[in-house]
Coordinates of C-alpha atoms in Angstrom, one line a residue:
M600 CA -69.6 34.8 119.1
P601 CA -65.9 34.9 120.0
L602 CA -65.5 34.4 123.8
Q603 CA -62.9 36.2 125.9
I604 CA -60.3 33.5 126.4
P605 CA -57.9 33.8 129.4
D606 CA -54.4 34.5 128.2
P607 CA -52.2 34.5 131.4
V608 CA -48.5 34.8 131.5
L609 CA -47.0 31.5 132.5
G610 CA -44.7 31.2 135.4
A611 CA -43.6 29.0 138.3
W612 CA -47.3 28.8 139.3
T613 CA -48.1 26.9 136.0
K614 CA -47.9 23.2 137.1
G615 CA -46.4 20.9 134.6
F616 CA -44.7 23.6 132.4
P617 CA -40.9 24.0 132.3
A618 CA -39.0 27.0 133.5
R619 CA -38.2 28.0 129.9
A620 CA -41.9 28.6 129.3
A621 CA -42.0 31.2 132.0
G622 CA -42.9 34.6 130.6
L623 CA -44.9 33.1 127.7
R624 CA -48.5 34.0 127.3
L625 CA -50.8 31.1 127.0
S626 CA -51.5 32.0 123.4
E627 CA -47.8 31.7 122.6
V628 CA -47.4 28.1 123.8
A629 CA -48.3 26.7 120.4
D630 CA -45.2 28.4 118.8
A631 CA -42.8 27.6 121.7
D632 CA -41.6 24.2 120.2
L633 CA -42.4 22.3 123.3
H634 CA -42.8 18.5 123.5
L635 CA -44.1 16.2 126.2
S636 CA -40.5 15.5 127.3
D637 CA -40.1 19.2 128.0
L638 CA -43.0 19.2 130.5
V639 CA -42.5 18.5 134.2
T640 CA -44.3 15.5 135.7
P641 CA -46.9 15.0 136.8
V642 CA -48.7 16.7 134.0
L643 CA -52.2 16.5 132.5
T644 CA -52.6 16.8 128.7
V645 CA -55.6 16.8 126.3
H646 CA -55.4 15.4 122.8
E647 CA -56.5 17.6 120.0
D648 CA -57.7 14.8 117.6
A649 CA -59.8 13.2 120.3
L650 CA -61.4 16.5 121.3
A651 CA -62.4 17.2 117.7
H652 CA -63.7 13.6 117.2
N653 CA -65.9 13.8 120.3
E654 CA -67.3 17.2 119.5
E655 CA -68.1 16.3 115.9
T656 CA -69.7 12.9 116.9
V657 CA -72.0 14.2 119.6
L658 CA -73.1 17.5 117.9
A659 CA -73.8 15.6 114.7
W660 CA -75.9 13.1 116.6
A661 CA -77.8 15.8 118.4
R662 CA -78.7 17.5 115.1
E663 CA -79.9 14.1 113.8
Q664 CA -82.1 13.7 116.9
G665 CA -83.5 17.2 116.7
V666 CA -82.3 18.1 120.2
L667 CA -80.1 21.0 121.4
L668 CA -77.0 20.8 123.6
A669 CA -76.0 23.1 126.5
P670 CA -72.9 21.2 127.5
H671 CA -71.9 21.4 131.2
G672 CA -69.1 24.0 131.3
K673 CA -68.3 23.0 134.8
T674 CA -66.6 19.9 133.4
T675 CA -63.6 21.9 132.3
M676 CA -64.3 25.5 133.4
A677 CA -62.2 26.4 130.3
P678 CA -63.6 29.1 128.1
A679 CA -61.3 28.0 125.2
L680 CA -63.1 24.6 125.3
W681 CA -66.5 26.2 125.6
Q682 CA -65.7 28.2 122.5
R683 CA -65.1 24.9 120.6
L684 CA -68.6 23.7 121.7
L685 CA -70.3 26.9 120.7
D686 CA -68.5 26.9 117.4
A687 CA -69.7 23.3 116.8
G688 CA -73.3 24.4 117.3
A689 CA -74.1 24.2 121.0
W690 CA -77.2 26.1 122.1
G691 CA -75.6 27.4 125.2
I692 CA -73.4 26.4 128.2
S693 CA -74.7 24.9 131.4
V694 CA -73.1 25.6 134.8
A695 CA -73.8 24.5 138.3
T696 CA -73.4 27.7 140.4
P697 CA -74.1 31.4 140.1
W698 CA -70.3 32.0 140.3
Q699 CA -69.7 29.7 137.3
A700 CA -72.5 31.5 135.5
E701 CA -70.8 34.8 136.0
V702 CA -67.5 33.4 134.7
A703 CA -69.4 32.2 131.6
I704 CA -71.2 35.5 131.1
D705 CA -68.0 37.5 131.6
A706 CA -66.4 35.3 128.9
G707 CA -69.2 36.2 126.5
V708 CA -71.5 33.2 126.6
S709 CA -75.0 34.5 125.7
T710 CA -77.2 31.6 126.8
V711 CA -76.3 30.2 130.3
L712 CA -78.3 27.5 132.0
I713 CA -77.7 27.3 135.7
A714 CA -78.5 23.6 136.4
N715 CA -79.3 24.3 140.0
A716 CA -81.6 26.3 142.3
V717 CA -80.3 29.7 143.1
T718 CA -81.2 30.6 146.7
D719 CA -78.5 33.1 147.6
P720 CA -80.2 36.6 147.5
A721 CA -77.0 38.4 146.5
A722 CA -76.5 35.9 143.6
V723 CA -80.1 36.5 142.4
R724 CA -79.6 40.3 142.5
R725 CA -76.4 39.9 140.6
L726 CA -78.2 37.9 137.9
G727 CA -80.7 40.7 137.6
E728 CA -77.9 43.2 137.2
L729 CA -76.3 41.1 134.4
L730 CA -79.6 40.7 132.6
A731 CA -80.3 44.4 132.8
A732 CA -76.8 45.2 131.4
D733 CA -77.1 43.0 128.3
E734 CA -80.3 42.6 126.4
G735 CA -78.8 39.7 124.4
L736 CA -78.1 37.6 127.5
R737 CA -80.4 34.8 128.5
V738 CA -80.0 33.1 131.9
L739 CA -82.1 30.2 133.0
C740 CA -82.1 28.6 136.5
W741 CA -84.1 26.0 138.4
A742 CA -86.5 26.0 141.3
D743 CA -87.9 23.0 143.2
S744 CA -89.8 24.6 146.0
L745 CA -92.1 27.5 146.9
A746 CA -89.4 28.7 149.3
G747 CA -87.0 28.9 146.4
I748 CA -89.5 30.8 144.3
A749 CA -90.0 33.3 147.1
I750 CA -86.3 34.1 147.3
L751 CA -86.1 34.6 143.6
A752 CA -89.2 36.8 143.5
K753 CA -88.1 39.0 146.3
E754 CA -84.8 39.8 144.7
M755 CA -86.2 40.1 141.1
R756 CA -89.3 42.0 141.9
D757 CA -88.1 45.3 140.4
A758 CA -85.7 43.8 137.8
A759 CA -85.5 45.3 134.4
R760 CA -85.8 41.9 132.7
P761 CA -87.4 38.7 134.0
L762 CA -85.3 35.7 135.0
D763 CA -86.2 32.5 133.2
V764 CA -86.9 29.6 135.7
L765 CA -87.3 25.9 135.0
V766 CA -89.3 23.8 137.4
E767 CA -87.1 21.0 138.6
L768 CA -88.7 17.6 139.1
G769 CA -86.8 14.8 140.9
G770 CA -88.0 11.6 142.4
A771 CA -87.6 9.2 145.4
H772 CA -83.9 8.6 146.1
G773 CA -83.0 11.2 143.5
R774 CA -81.1 14.4 144.2
T775 CA -82.8 17.8 144.2
G776 CA -86.2 18.4 142.6
A777 CA -89.9 18.3 143.5
R778 CA -90.8 14.8 144.4
T779 CA -94.2 14.6 142.5
V780 CA -95.7 16.0 139.4
E781 CA -98.5 17.6 141.5
E782 CA -95.8 19.4 143.5
G783 CA -94.2 20.6 140.3
V784 CA -97.5 22.0 139.1
R785 CA -97.9 24.0 142.4
I786 CA -94.3 25.4 142.0
A787 CA -95.1 26.4 138.4
Q788 CA -98.2 28.2 139.4
A789 CA -96.4 30.1 142.1
L790 CA -93.6 30.9 139.6
S791 CA -96.1 32.2 137.0
A792 CA -97.6 34.6 139.6
A793 CA -94.2 35.8 140.9
P794 CA -92.9 39.3 139.8
G795 CA -89.7 39.3 137.9
L796 CA -89.8 35.6 137.1
R797 CA -90.9 33.8 133.9
L798 CA -91.9 30.1 133.7
A799 CA -89.6 28.7 131.0
G800 CA -89.8 24.9 131.2
V801 CA -89.2 21.7 133.1
T802 CA -85.9 20.1 134.0
G803 CA -84.3 17.3 136.0
Y804 CA -81.3 15.0 136.3
E805 CA -81.8 11.3 135.6
G806 CA -78.3 10.1 136.7
P807 CA -79.3 8.9 140.2
F808 CA -81.9 6.6 138.7
G809 CA -79.5 4.5 136.7
P810 CA -76.2 3.5 138.2
D811 CA -75.3 1.4 135.1
R812 CA -76.6 0.7 131.6
G813 CA -78.4 -2.5 132.6
E814 CA -82.1 -3.1 131.6
A815 CA -83.5 -2.2 135.0
S816 CA -81.5 1.0 135.1
V817 CA -82.6 2.1 131.7
A818 CA -86.2 1.4 132.5
A819 CA -86.0 3.4 135.7
V820 CA -84.4 6.3 133.8
D821 CA -87.1 6.2 131.1
A822 CA -89.8 6.2 133.8
Y823 CA -88.3 9.2 135.5
L824 CA -87.9 11.1 132.2
R825 CA -91.6 10.5 131.3
T826 CA -92.5 12.3 134.5
L827 CA -90.7 15.4 133.2
V828 CA -92.8 15.1 130.0
E829 CA -96.0 14.7 132.0
L830 CA -95.3 17.8 134.1
H831 CA -94.4 19.8 131.0
T832 CA -97.7 18.9 129.3
R833 CA -99.7 20.1 132.4
L834 CA -98.1 23.6 132.5
D835 CA -99.4 26.9 131.0
Y836 CA -96.5 28.9 129.6
P837 CA -96.4 32.6 128.8
D838 CA -97.1 33.4 125.1
D839 CA -93.6 34.8 124.6
V840 CA -91.8 31.7 125.9
R841 CA -90.8 28.6 123.9
P842 CA -90.4 26.2 126.8
V843 CA -87.3 24.2 127.5
L844 CA -87.4 20.6 128.5
S845 CA -84.0 19.7 129.8
A846 CA -82.2 16.6 131.1
G847 CA -79.3 14.5 130.1
G848 CA -76.1 13.8 131.9
S849 CA -73.3 12.1 130.0
S850 CA -74.6 8.6 130.9
F851 CA -78.1 8.6 129.4
P852 CA -78.3 11.4 126.7
D853 CA -79.7 8.8 124.3
R854 CA -82.6 8.0 126.6
A855 CA -83.2 11.7 127.4
A856 CA -83.3 12.5 123.7
A857 CA -85.7 9.7 122.9
V858 CA -88.1 10.2 125.9
L859 CA -88.2 14.0 126.1
S860 CA -88.9 14.2 122.3
E861 CA -92.2 12.6 123.1
A862 CA -93.3 16.1 124.2
G863 CA -93.6 17.0 120.5
A864 CA -92.4 20.0 118.6
E865 CA -93.7 22.6 121.1
A866 CA -90.6 22.6 123.3
D867 CA -86.8 22.7 122.9
V868 CA -85.3 19.6 124.2
V869 CA -82.0 20.7 125.7
L870 CA -79.4 18.1 126.9
R871 CA -76.7 19.1 129.3
S872 CA -74.2 16.3 128.6
G873 CA -70.7 17.8 129.3
A874 CA -68.2 15.0 129.8
F875 CA -68.4 13.9 126.2
Q876 CA -66.0 16.6 125.0
I877 CA -63.2 15.1 127.1
H878 CA -64.6 11.6 127.7
D879 CA -62.4 9.3 129.8
D880 CA -60.9 5.8 130.2
G881 CA -63.0 4.9 133.2
F882 CA -66.6 5.7 134.3
Y883 CA -67.8 7.3 131.1
S884 CA -66.1 4.7 128.9
R885 CA -68.4 2.2 130.6
M886 CA -71.5 4.4 130.7
S887 CA -71.6 6.5 127.5
P888 CA -74.0 5.3 124.9
F889 CA -72.0 6.6 122.0
G890 CA -71.0 3.8 119.7
P891 CA -73.4 0.9 118.9
L892 CA -76.3 2.2 121.0
T893 CA -76.5 5.5 119.0
G894 CA -75.1 4.2 115.7
T895 CA -72.1 6.6 115.9
A896 CA -68.4 6.1 116.4
P897 CA -67.5 5.6 120.0
L898 CA -66.0 8.5 121.9
R899 CA -62.3 8.6 122.7
S900 CA -60.6 9.8 125.9
A901 CA -59.0 13.1 125.2
M902 CA -57.1 13.3 128.5
H903 CA -54.1 11.6 130.0
A904 CA -51.8 12.1 132.9
W905 CA -48.1 11.5 132.7
S906 CA -46.3 10.5 135.9
R907 CA -42.7 9.6 136.7
V908 CA -41.4 6.7 138.7
V909 CA -39.7 8.2 141.8
S910 CA -39.1 5.0 143.8
Q911 CA -39.1 1.2 143.6
P912 CA -38.8 0.3 147.3
E913 CA -39.7 -3.4 146.8
D914 CA -40.2 -5.9 144.1
G915 CA -43.3 -5.3 142.0
L916 CA -44.0 -1.9 143.5
A917 CA -43.3 1.5 141.9
L918 CA -44.2 4.9 143.4
L919 CA -45.2 7.5 140.9
D920 CA -45.1 11.3 141.4
A921 CA -48.9 11.8 140.7
G922 CA -51.3 11.9 143.6
R923 CA -54.7 13.1 144.7
R924 CA -53.6 16.7 144.0
D925 CA -53.0 15.8 140.3
V926 CA -55.4 13.1 139.1
P927 CA -59.0 12.2 139.8
F928 CA -59.9 9.4 142.2
D929 CA -63.5 9.8 143.1
L930 CA -64.9 7.3 140.6
D931 CA -61.9 5.2 139.6
L932 CA -58.2 5.2 140.3
P933 CA -55.9 6.0 137.3
A934 CA -55.0 3.1 135.1
P935 CA -51.5 2.6 133.7
Q936 CA -51.5 2.4 130.0
S937 CA -47.8 2.3 129.1
V938 CA -46.9 -0.6 131.5
A939 CA -48.9 -3.6 132.8
G940 CA -50.0 -3.2 136.3
E941 CA -52.6 -1.5 138.6
V942 CA -52.7 1.7 140.6
T943 CA -53.9 0.5 144.0
A944 CA -53.8 3.7 146.1
L945 CA -53.1 7.4 146.0
N946 CA -51.5 9.7 148.5
D947 CA -51.4 13.4 148.1
Q948 CA -48.4 13.3 145.8
H949 CA -47.8 9.6 145.1
A950 CA -49.5 6.7 143.3
F951 CA -48.8 3.1 144.2
L952 CA -48.3 1.1 141.0
R953 CA -48.4 -2.7 141.5
L954 CA -46.6 -4.1 138.4
A955 CA -47.8 -7.2 136.6
D956 CA -45.5 -10.2 137.0
D957 CA -43.6 -9.6 133.7
A958 CA -43.6 -5.8 133.8
T959 CA -40.6 -3.6 134.6
V960 CA -40.0 0.0 135.0
A961 CA -37.0 2.0 136.2
V962 CA -36.7 5.0 138.4
G963 CA -37.1 8.0 136.2
D964 CA -39.4 6.3 133.6
V965 CA -42.6 8.1 132.6
V966 CA -45.9 6.2 132.8
R967 CA -49.0 7.2 130.9
L968 CA -52.2 7.0 133.0
G969 CA -55.8 6.7 131.8
L970 CA -58.1 8.7 133.9
S971 CA -61.8 8.5 135.0
H972 CA -64.1 11.6 135.4
P973 CA -63.0 14.7 133.6
C974 CA -64.7 17.0 136.1
T975 CA -62.3 16.0 138.8
A976 CA -59.3 15.9 136.5
F977 CA -59.6 19.5 135.3
D978 CA -60.3 21.0 138.7
K979 CA -56.7 20.2 139.7
W980 CA -55.1 22.1 136.9
R981 CA -55.0 25.9 136.1
V982 CA -53.3 25.3 132.7
V983 CA -53.6 22.1 130.6
A984 CA -51.3 21.4 127.7
V985 CA -52.8 20.3 124.4
I986 CA -50.8 17.7 122.5
D987 CA -51.0 16.3 119.0
D988 CA -50.7 12.6 119.5
P989 CA -50.5 10.8 122.8
D990 CA -49.1 7.7 121.1
A991 CA -46.2 9.5 119.5
A992 CA -42.7 8.8 120.9
D993 CA -42.6 12.4 122.1
P994 CA -45.9 14.2 121.6
R995 CA -45.7 17.8 120.4
V996 CA -47.4 20.5 122.5
I997 CA -49.6 22.4 120.1
G998 CA -51.4 24.7 122.6
A999 CA -52.7 25.1 126.1
V1000 CA -56.0 26.0 127.8
A1001 CA -56.6 27.8 131.0
T1002 CA -59.2 26.8 133.5
C1003 CA -61.2 29.1 135.8
F1004 CA -61.6 26.9 138.9

């Protein structure tokens, strides 16, 4: 189904785009004969060939594994990029909040998985209104407590259509989620008895149980995932529901697919991996299993930042014009790729680049930066340029995507 893609008119608000692009609609950027050298640093770009490679690699792998994908739309909050995932065969789109869900629904996404508990009464009522207005819409959310079920049931009691709810199971030192299988069973029983709600499956997030891809981390992740399967096998689902068994951040989708598939053919295994579409040159390049562990090609980073040298106040130090308002820094600092050195710190609008002994740059030079964590890269940009080849002398701008942060 074609989504409603934002098509704003560019102007001075569009960070990174030149004055001559003002007045263009987003959809007209592809024909504007822009190149990277026309853009204003700092600027974030995505690379078309890497996007396509990552999408094809992961969706083909999922089909081979017999699992479904509801990639996390919060990664980019860009309907144009969601459209690519749905066109490639994604089952739906995951989000993290009711507001993000409404953005997805408004764009036309027909299956939306809210990977979180919804405890705001007004948000629950709004979900009921949206379900009533569109019989083709399916919304699933999570619950990890009797208190949460009570809030959902109160607001959905008289709803025209039921809200699908997954029981969330966590574990010690995890994030949200019931802490034991027995507790999960009690939540499911309350959910089954609640008006306006429908028990639709079991879910959880394995990321906190494996900080790396070491043997101990993988064993801990597998043990946690097996508790999801155990809970699922103990639940009685309505006759009209094919249950969903969902996990899978972008670090352990291979383990989620392998372990959750132990539940057999009576459930849809839905993975929520979202970062794969963009990938990165930092955290996910270290954690992603795609490559030898999955027997696929490795993923490629589809995002780069381009930043200009604004000062060289002392030997071996260059100050760039990209800072915390422009590039992610929560997992790793940006890594220079076009000159040898290291970014050692960020201010709001500056990066401190310590050059290698034999490296040189001049004031005005542009430095390509590899980034870590696409979620916190995209949330700093309302429009992101799409380029053809980041390794070209002057990459061509072949489009742009708008974000809805």
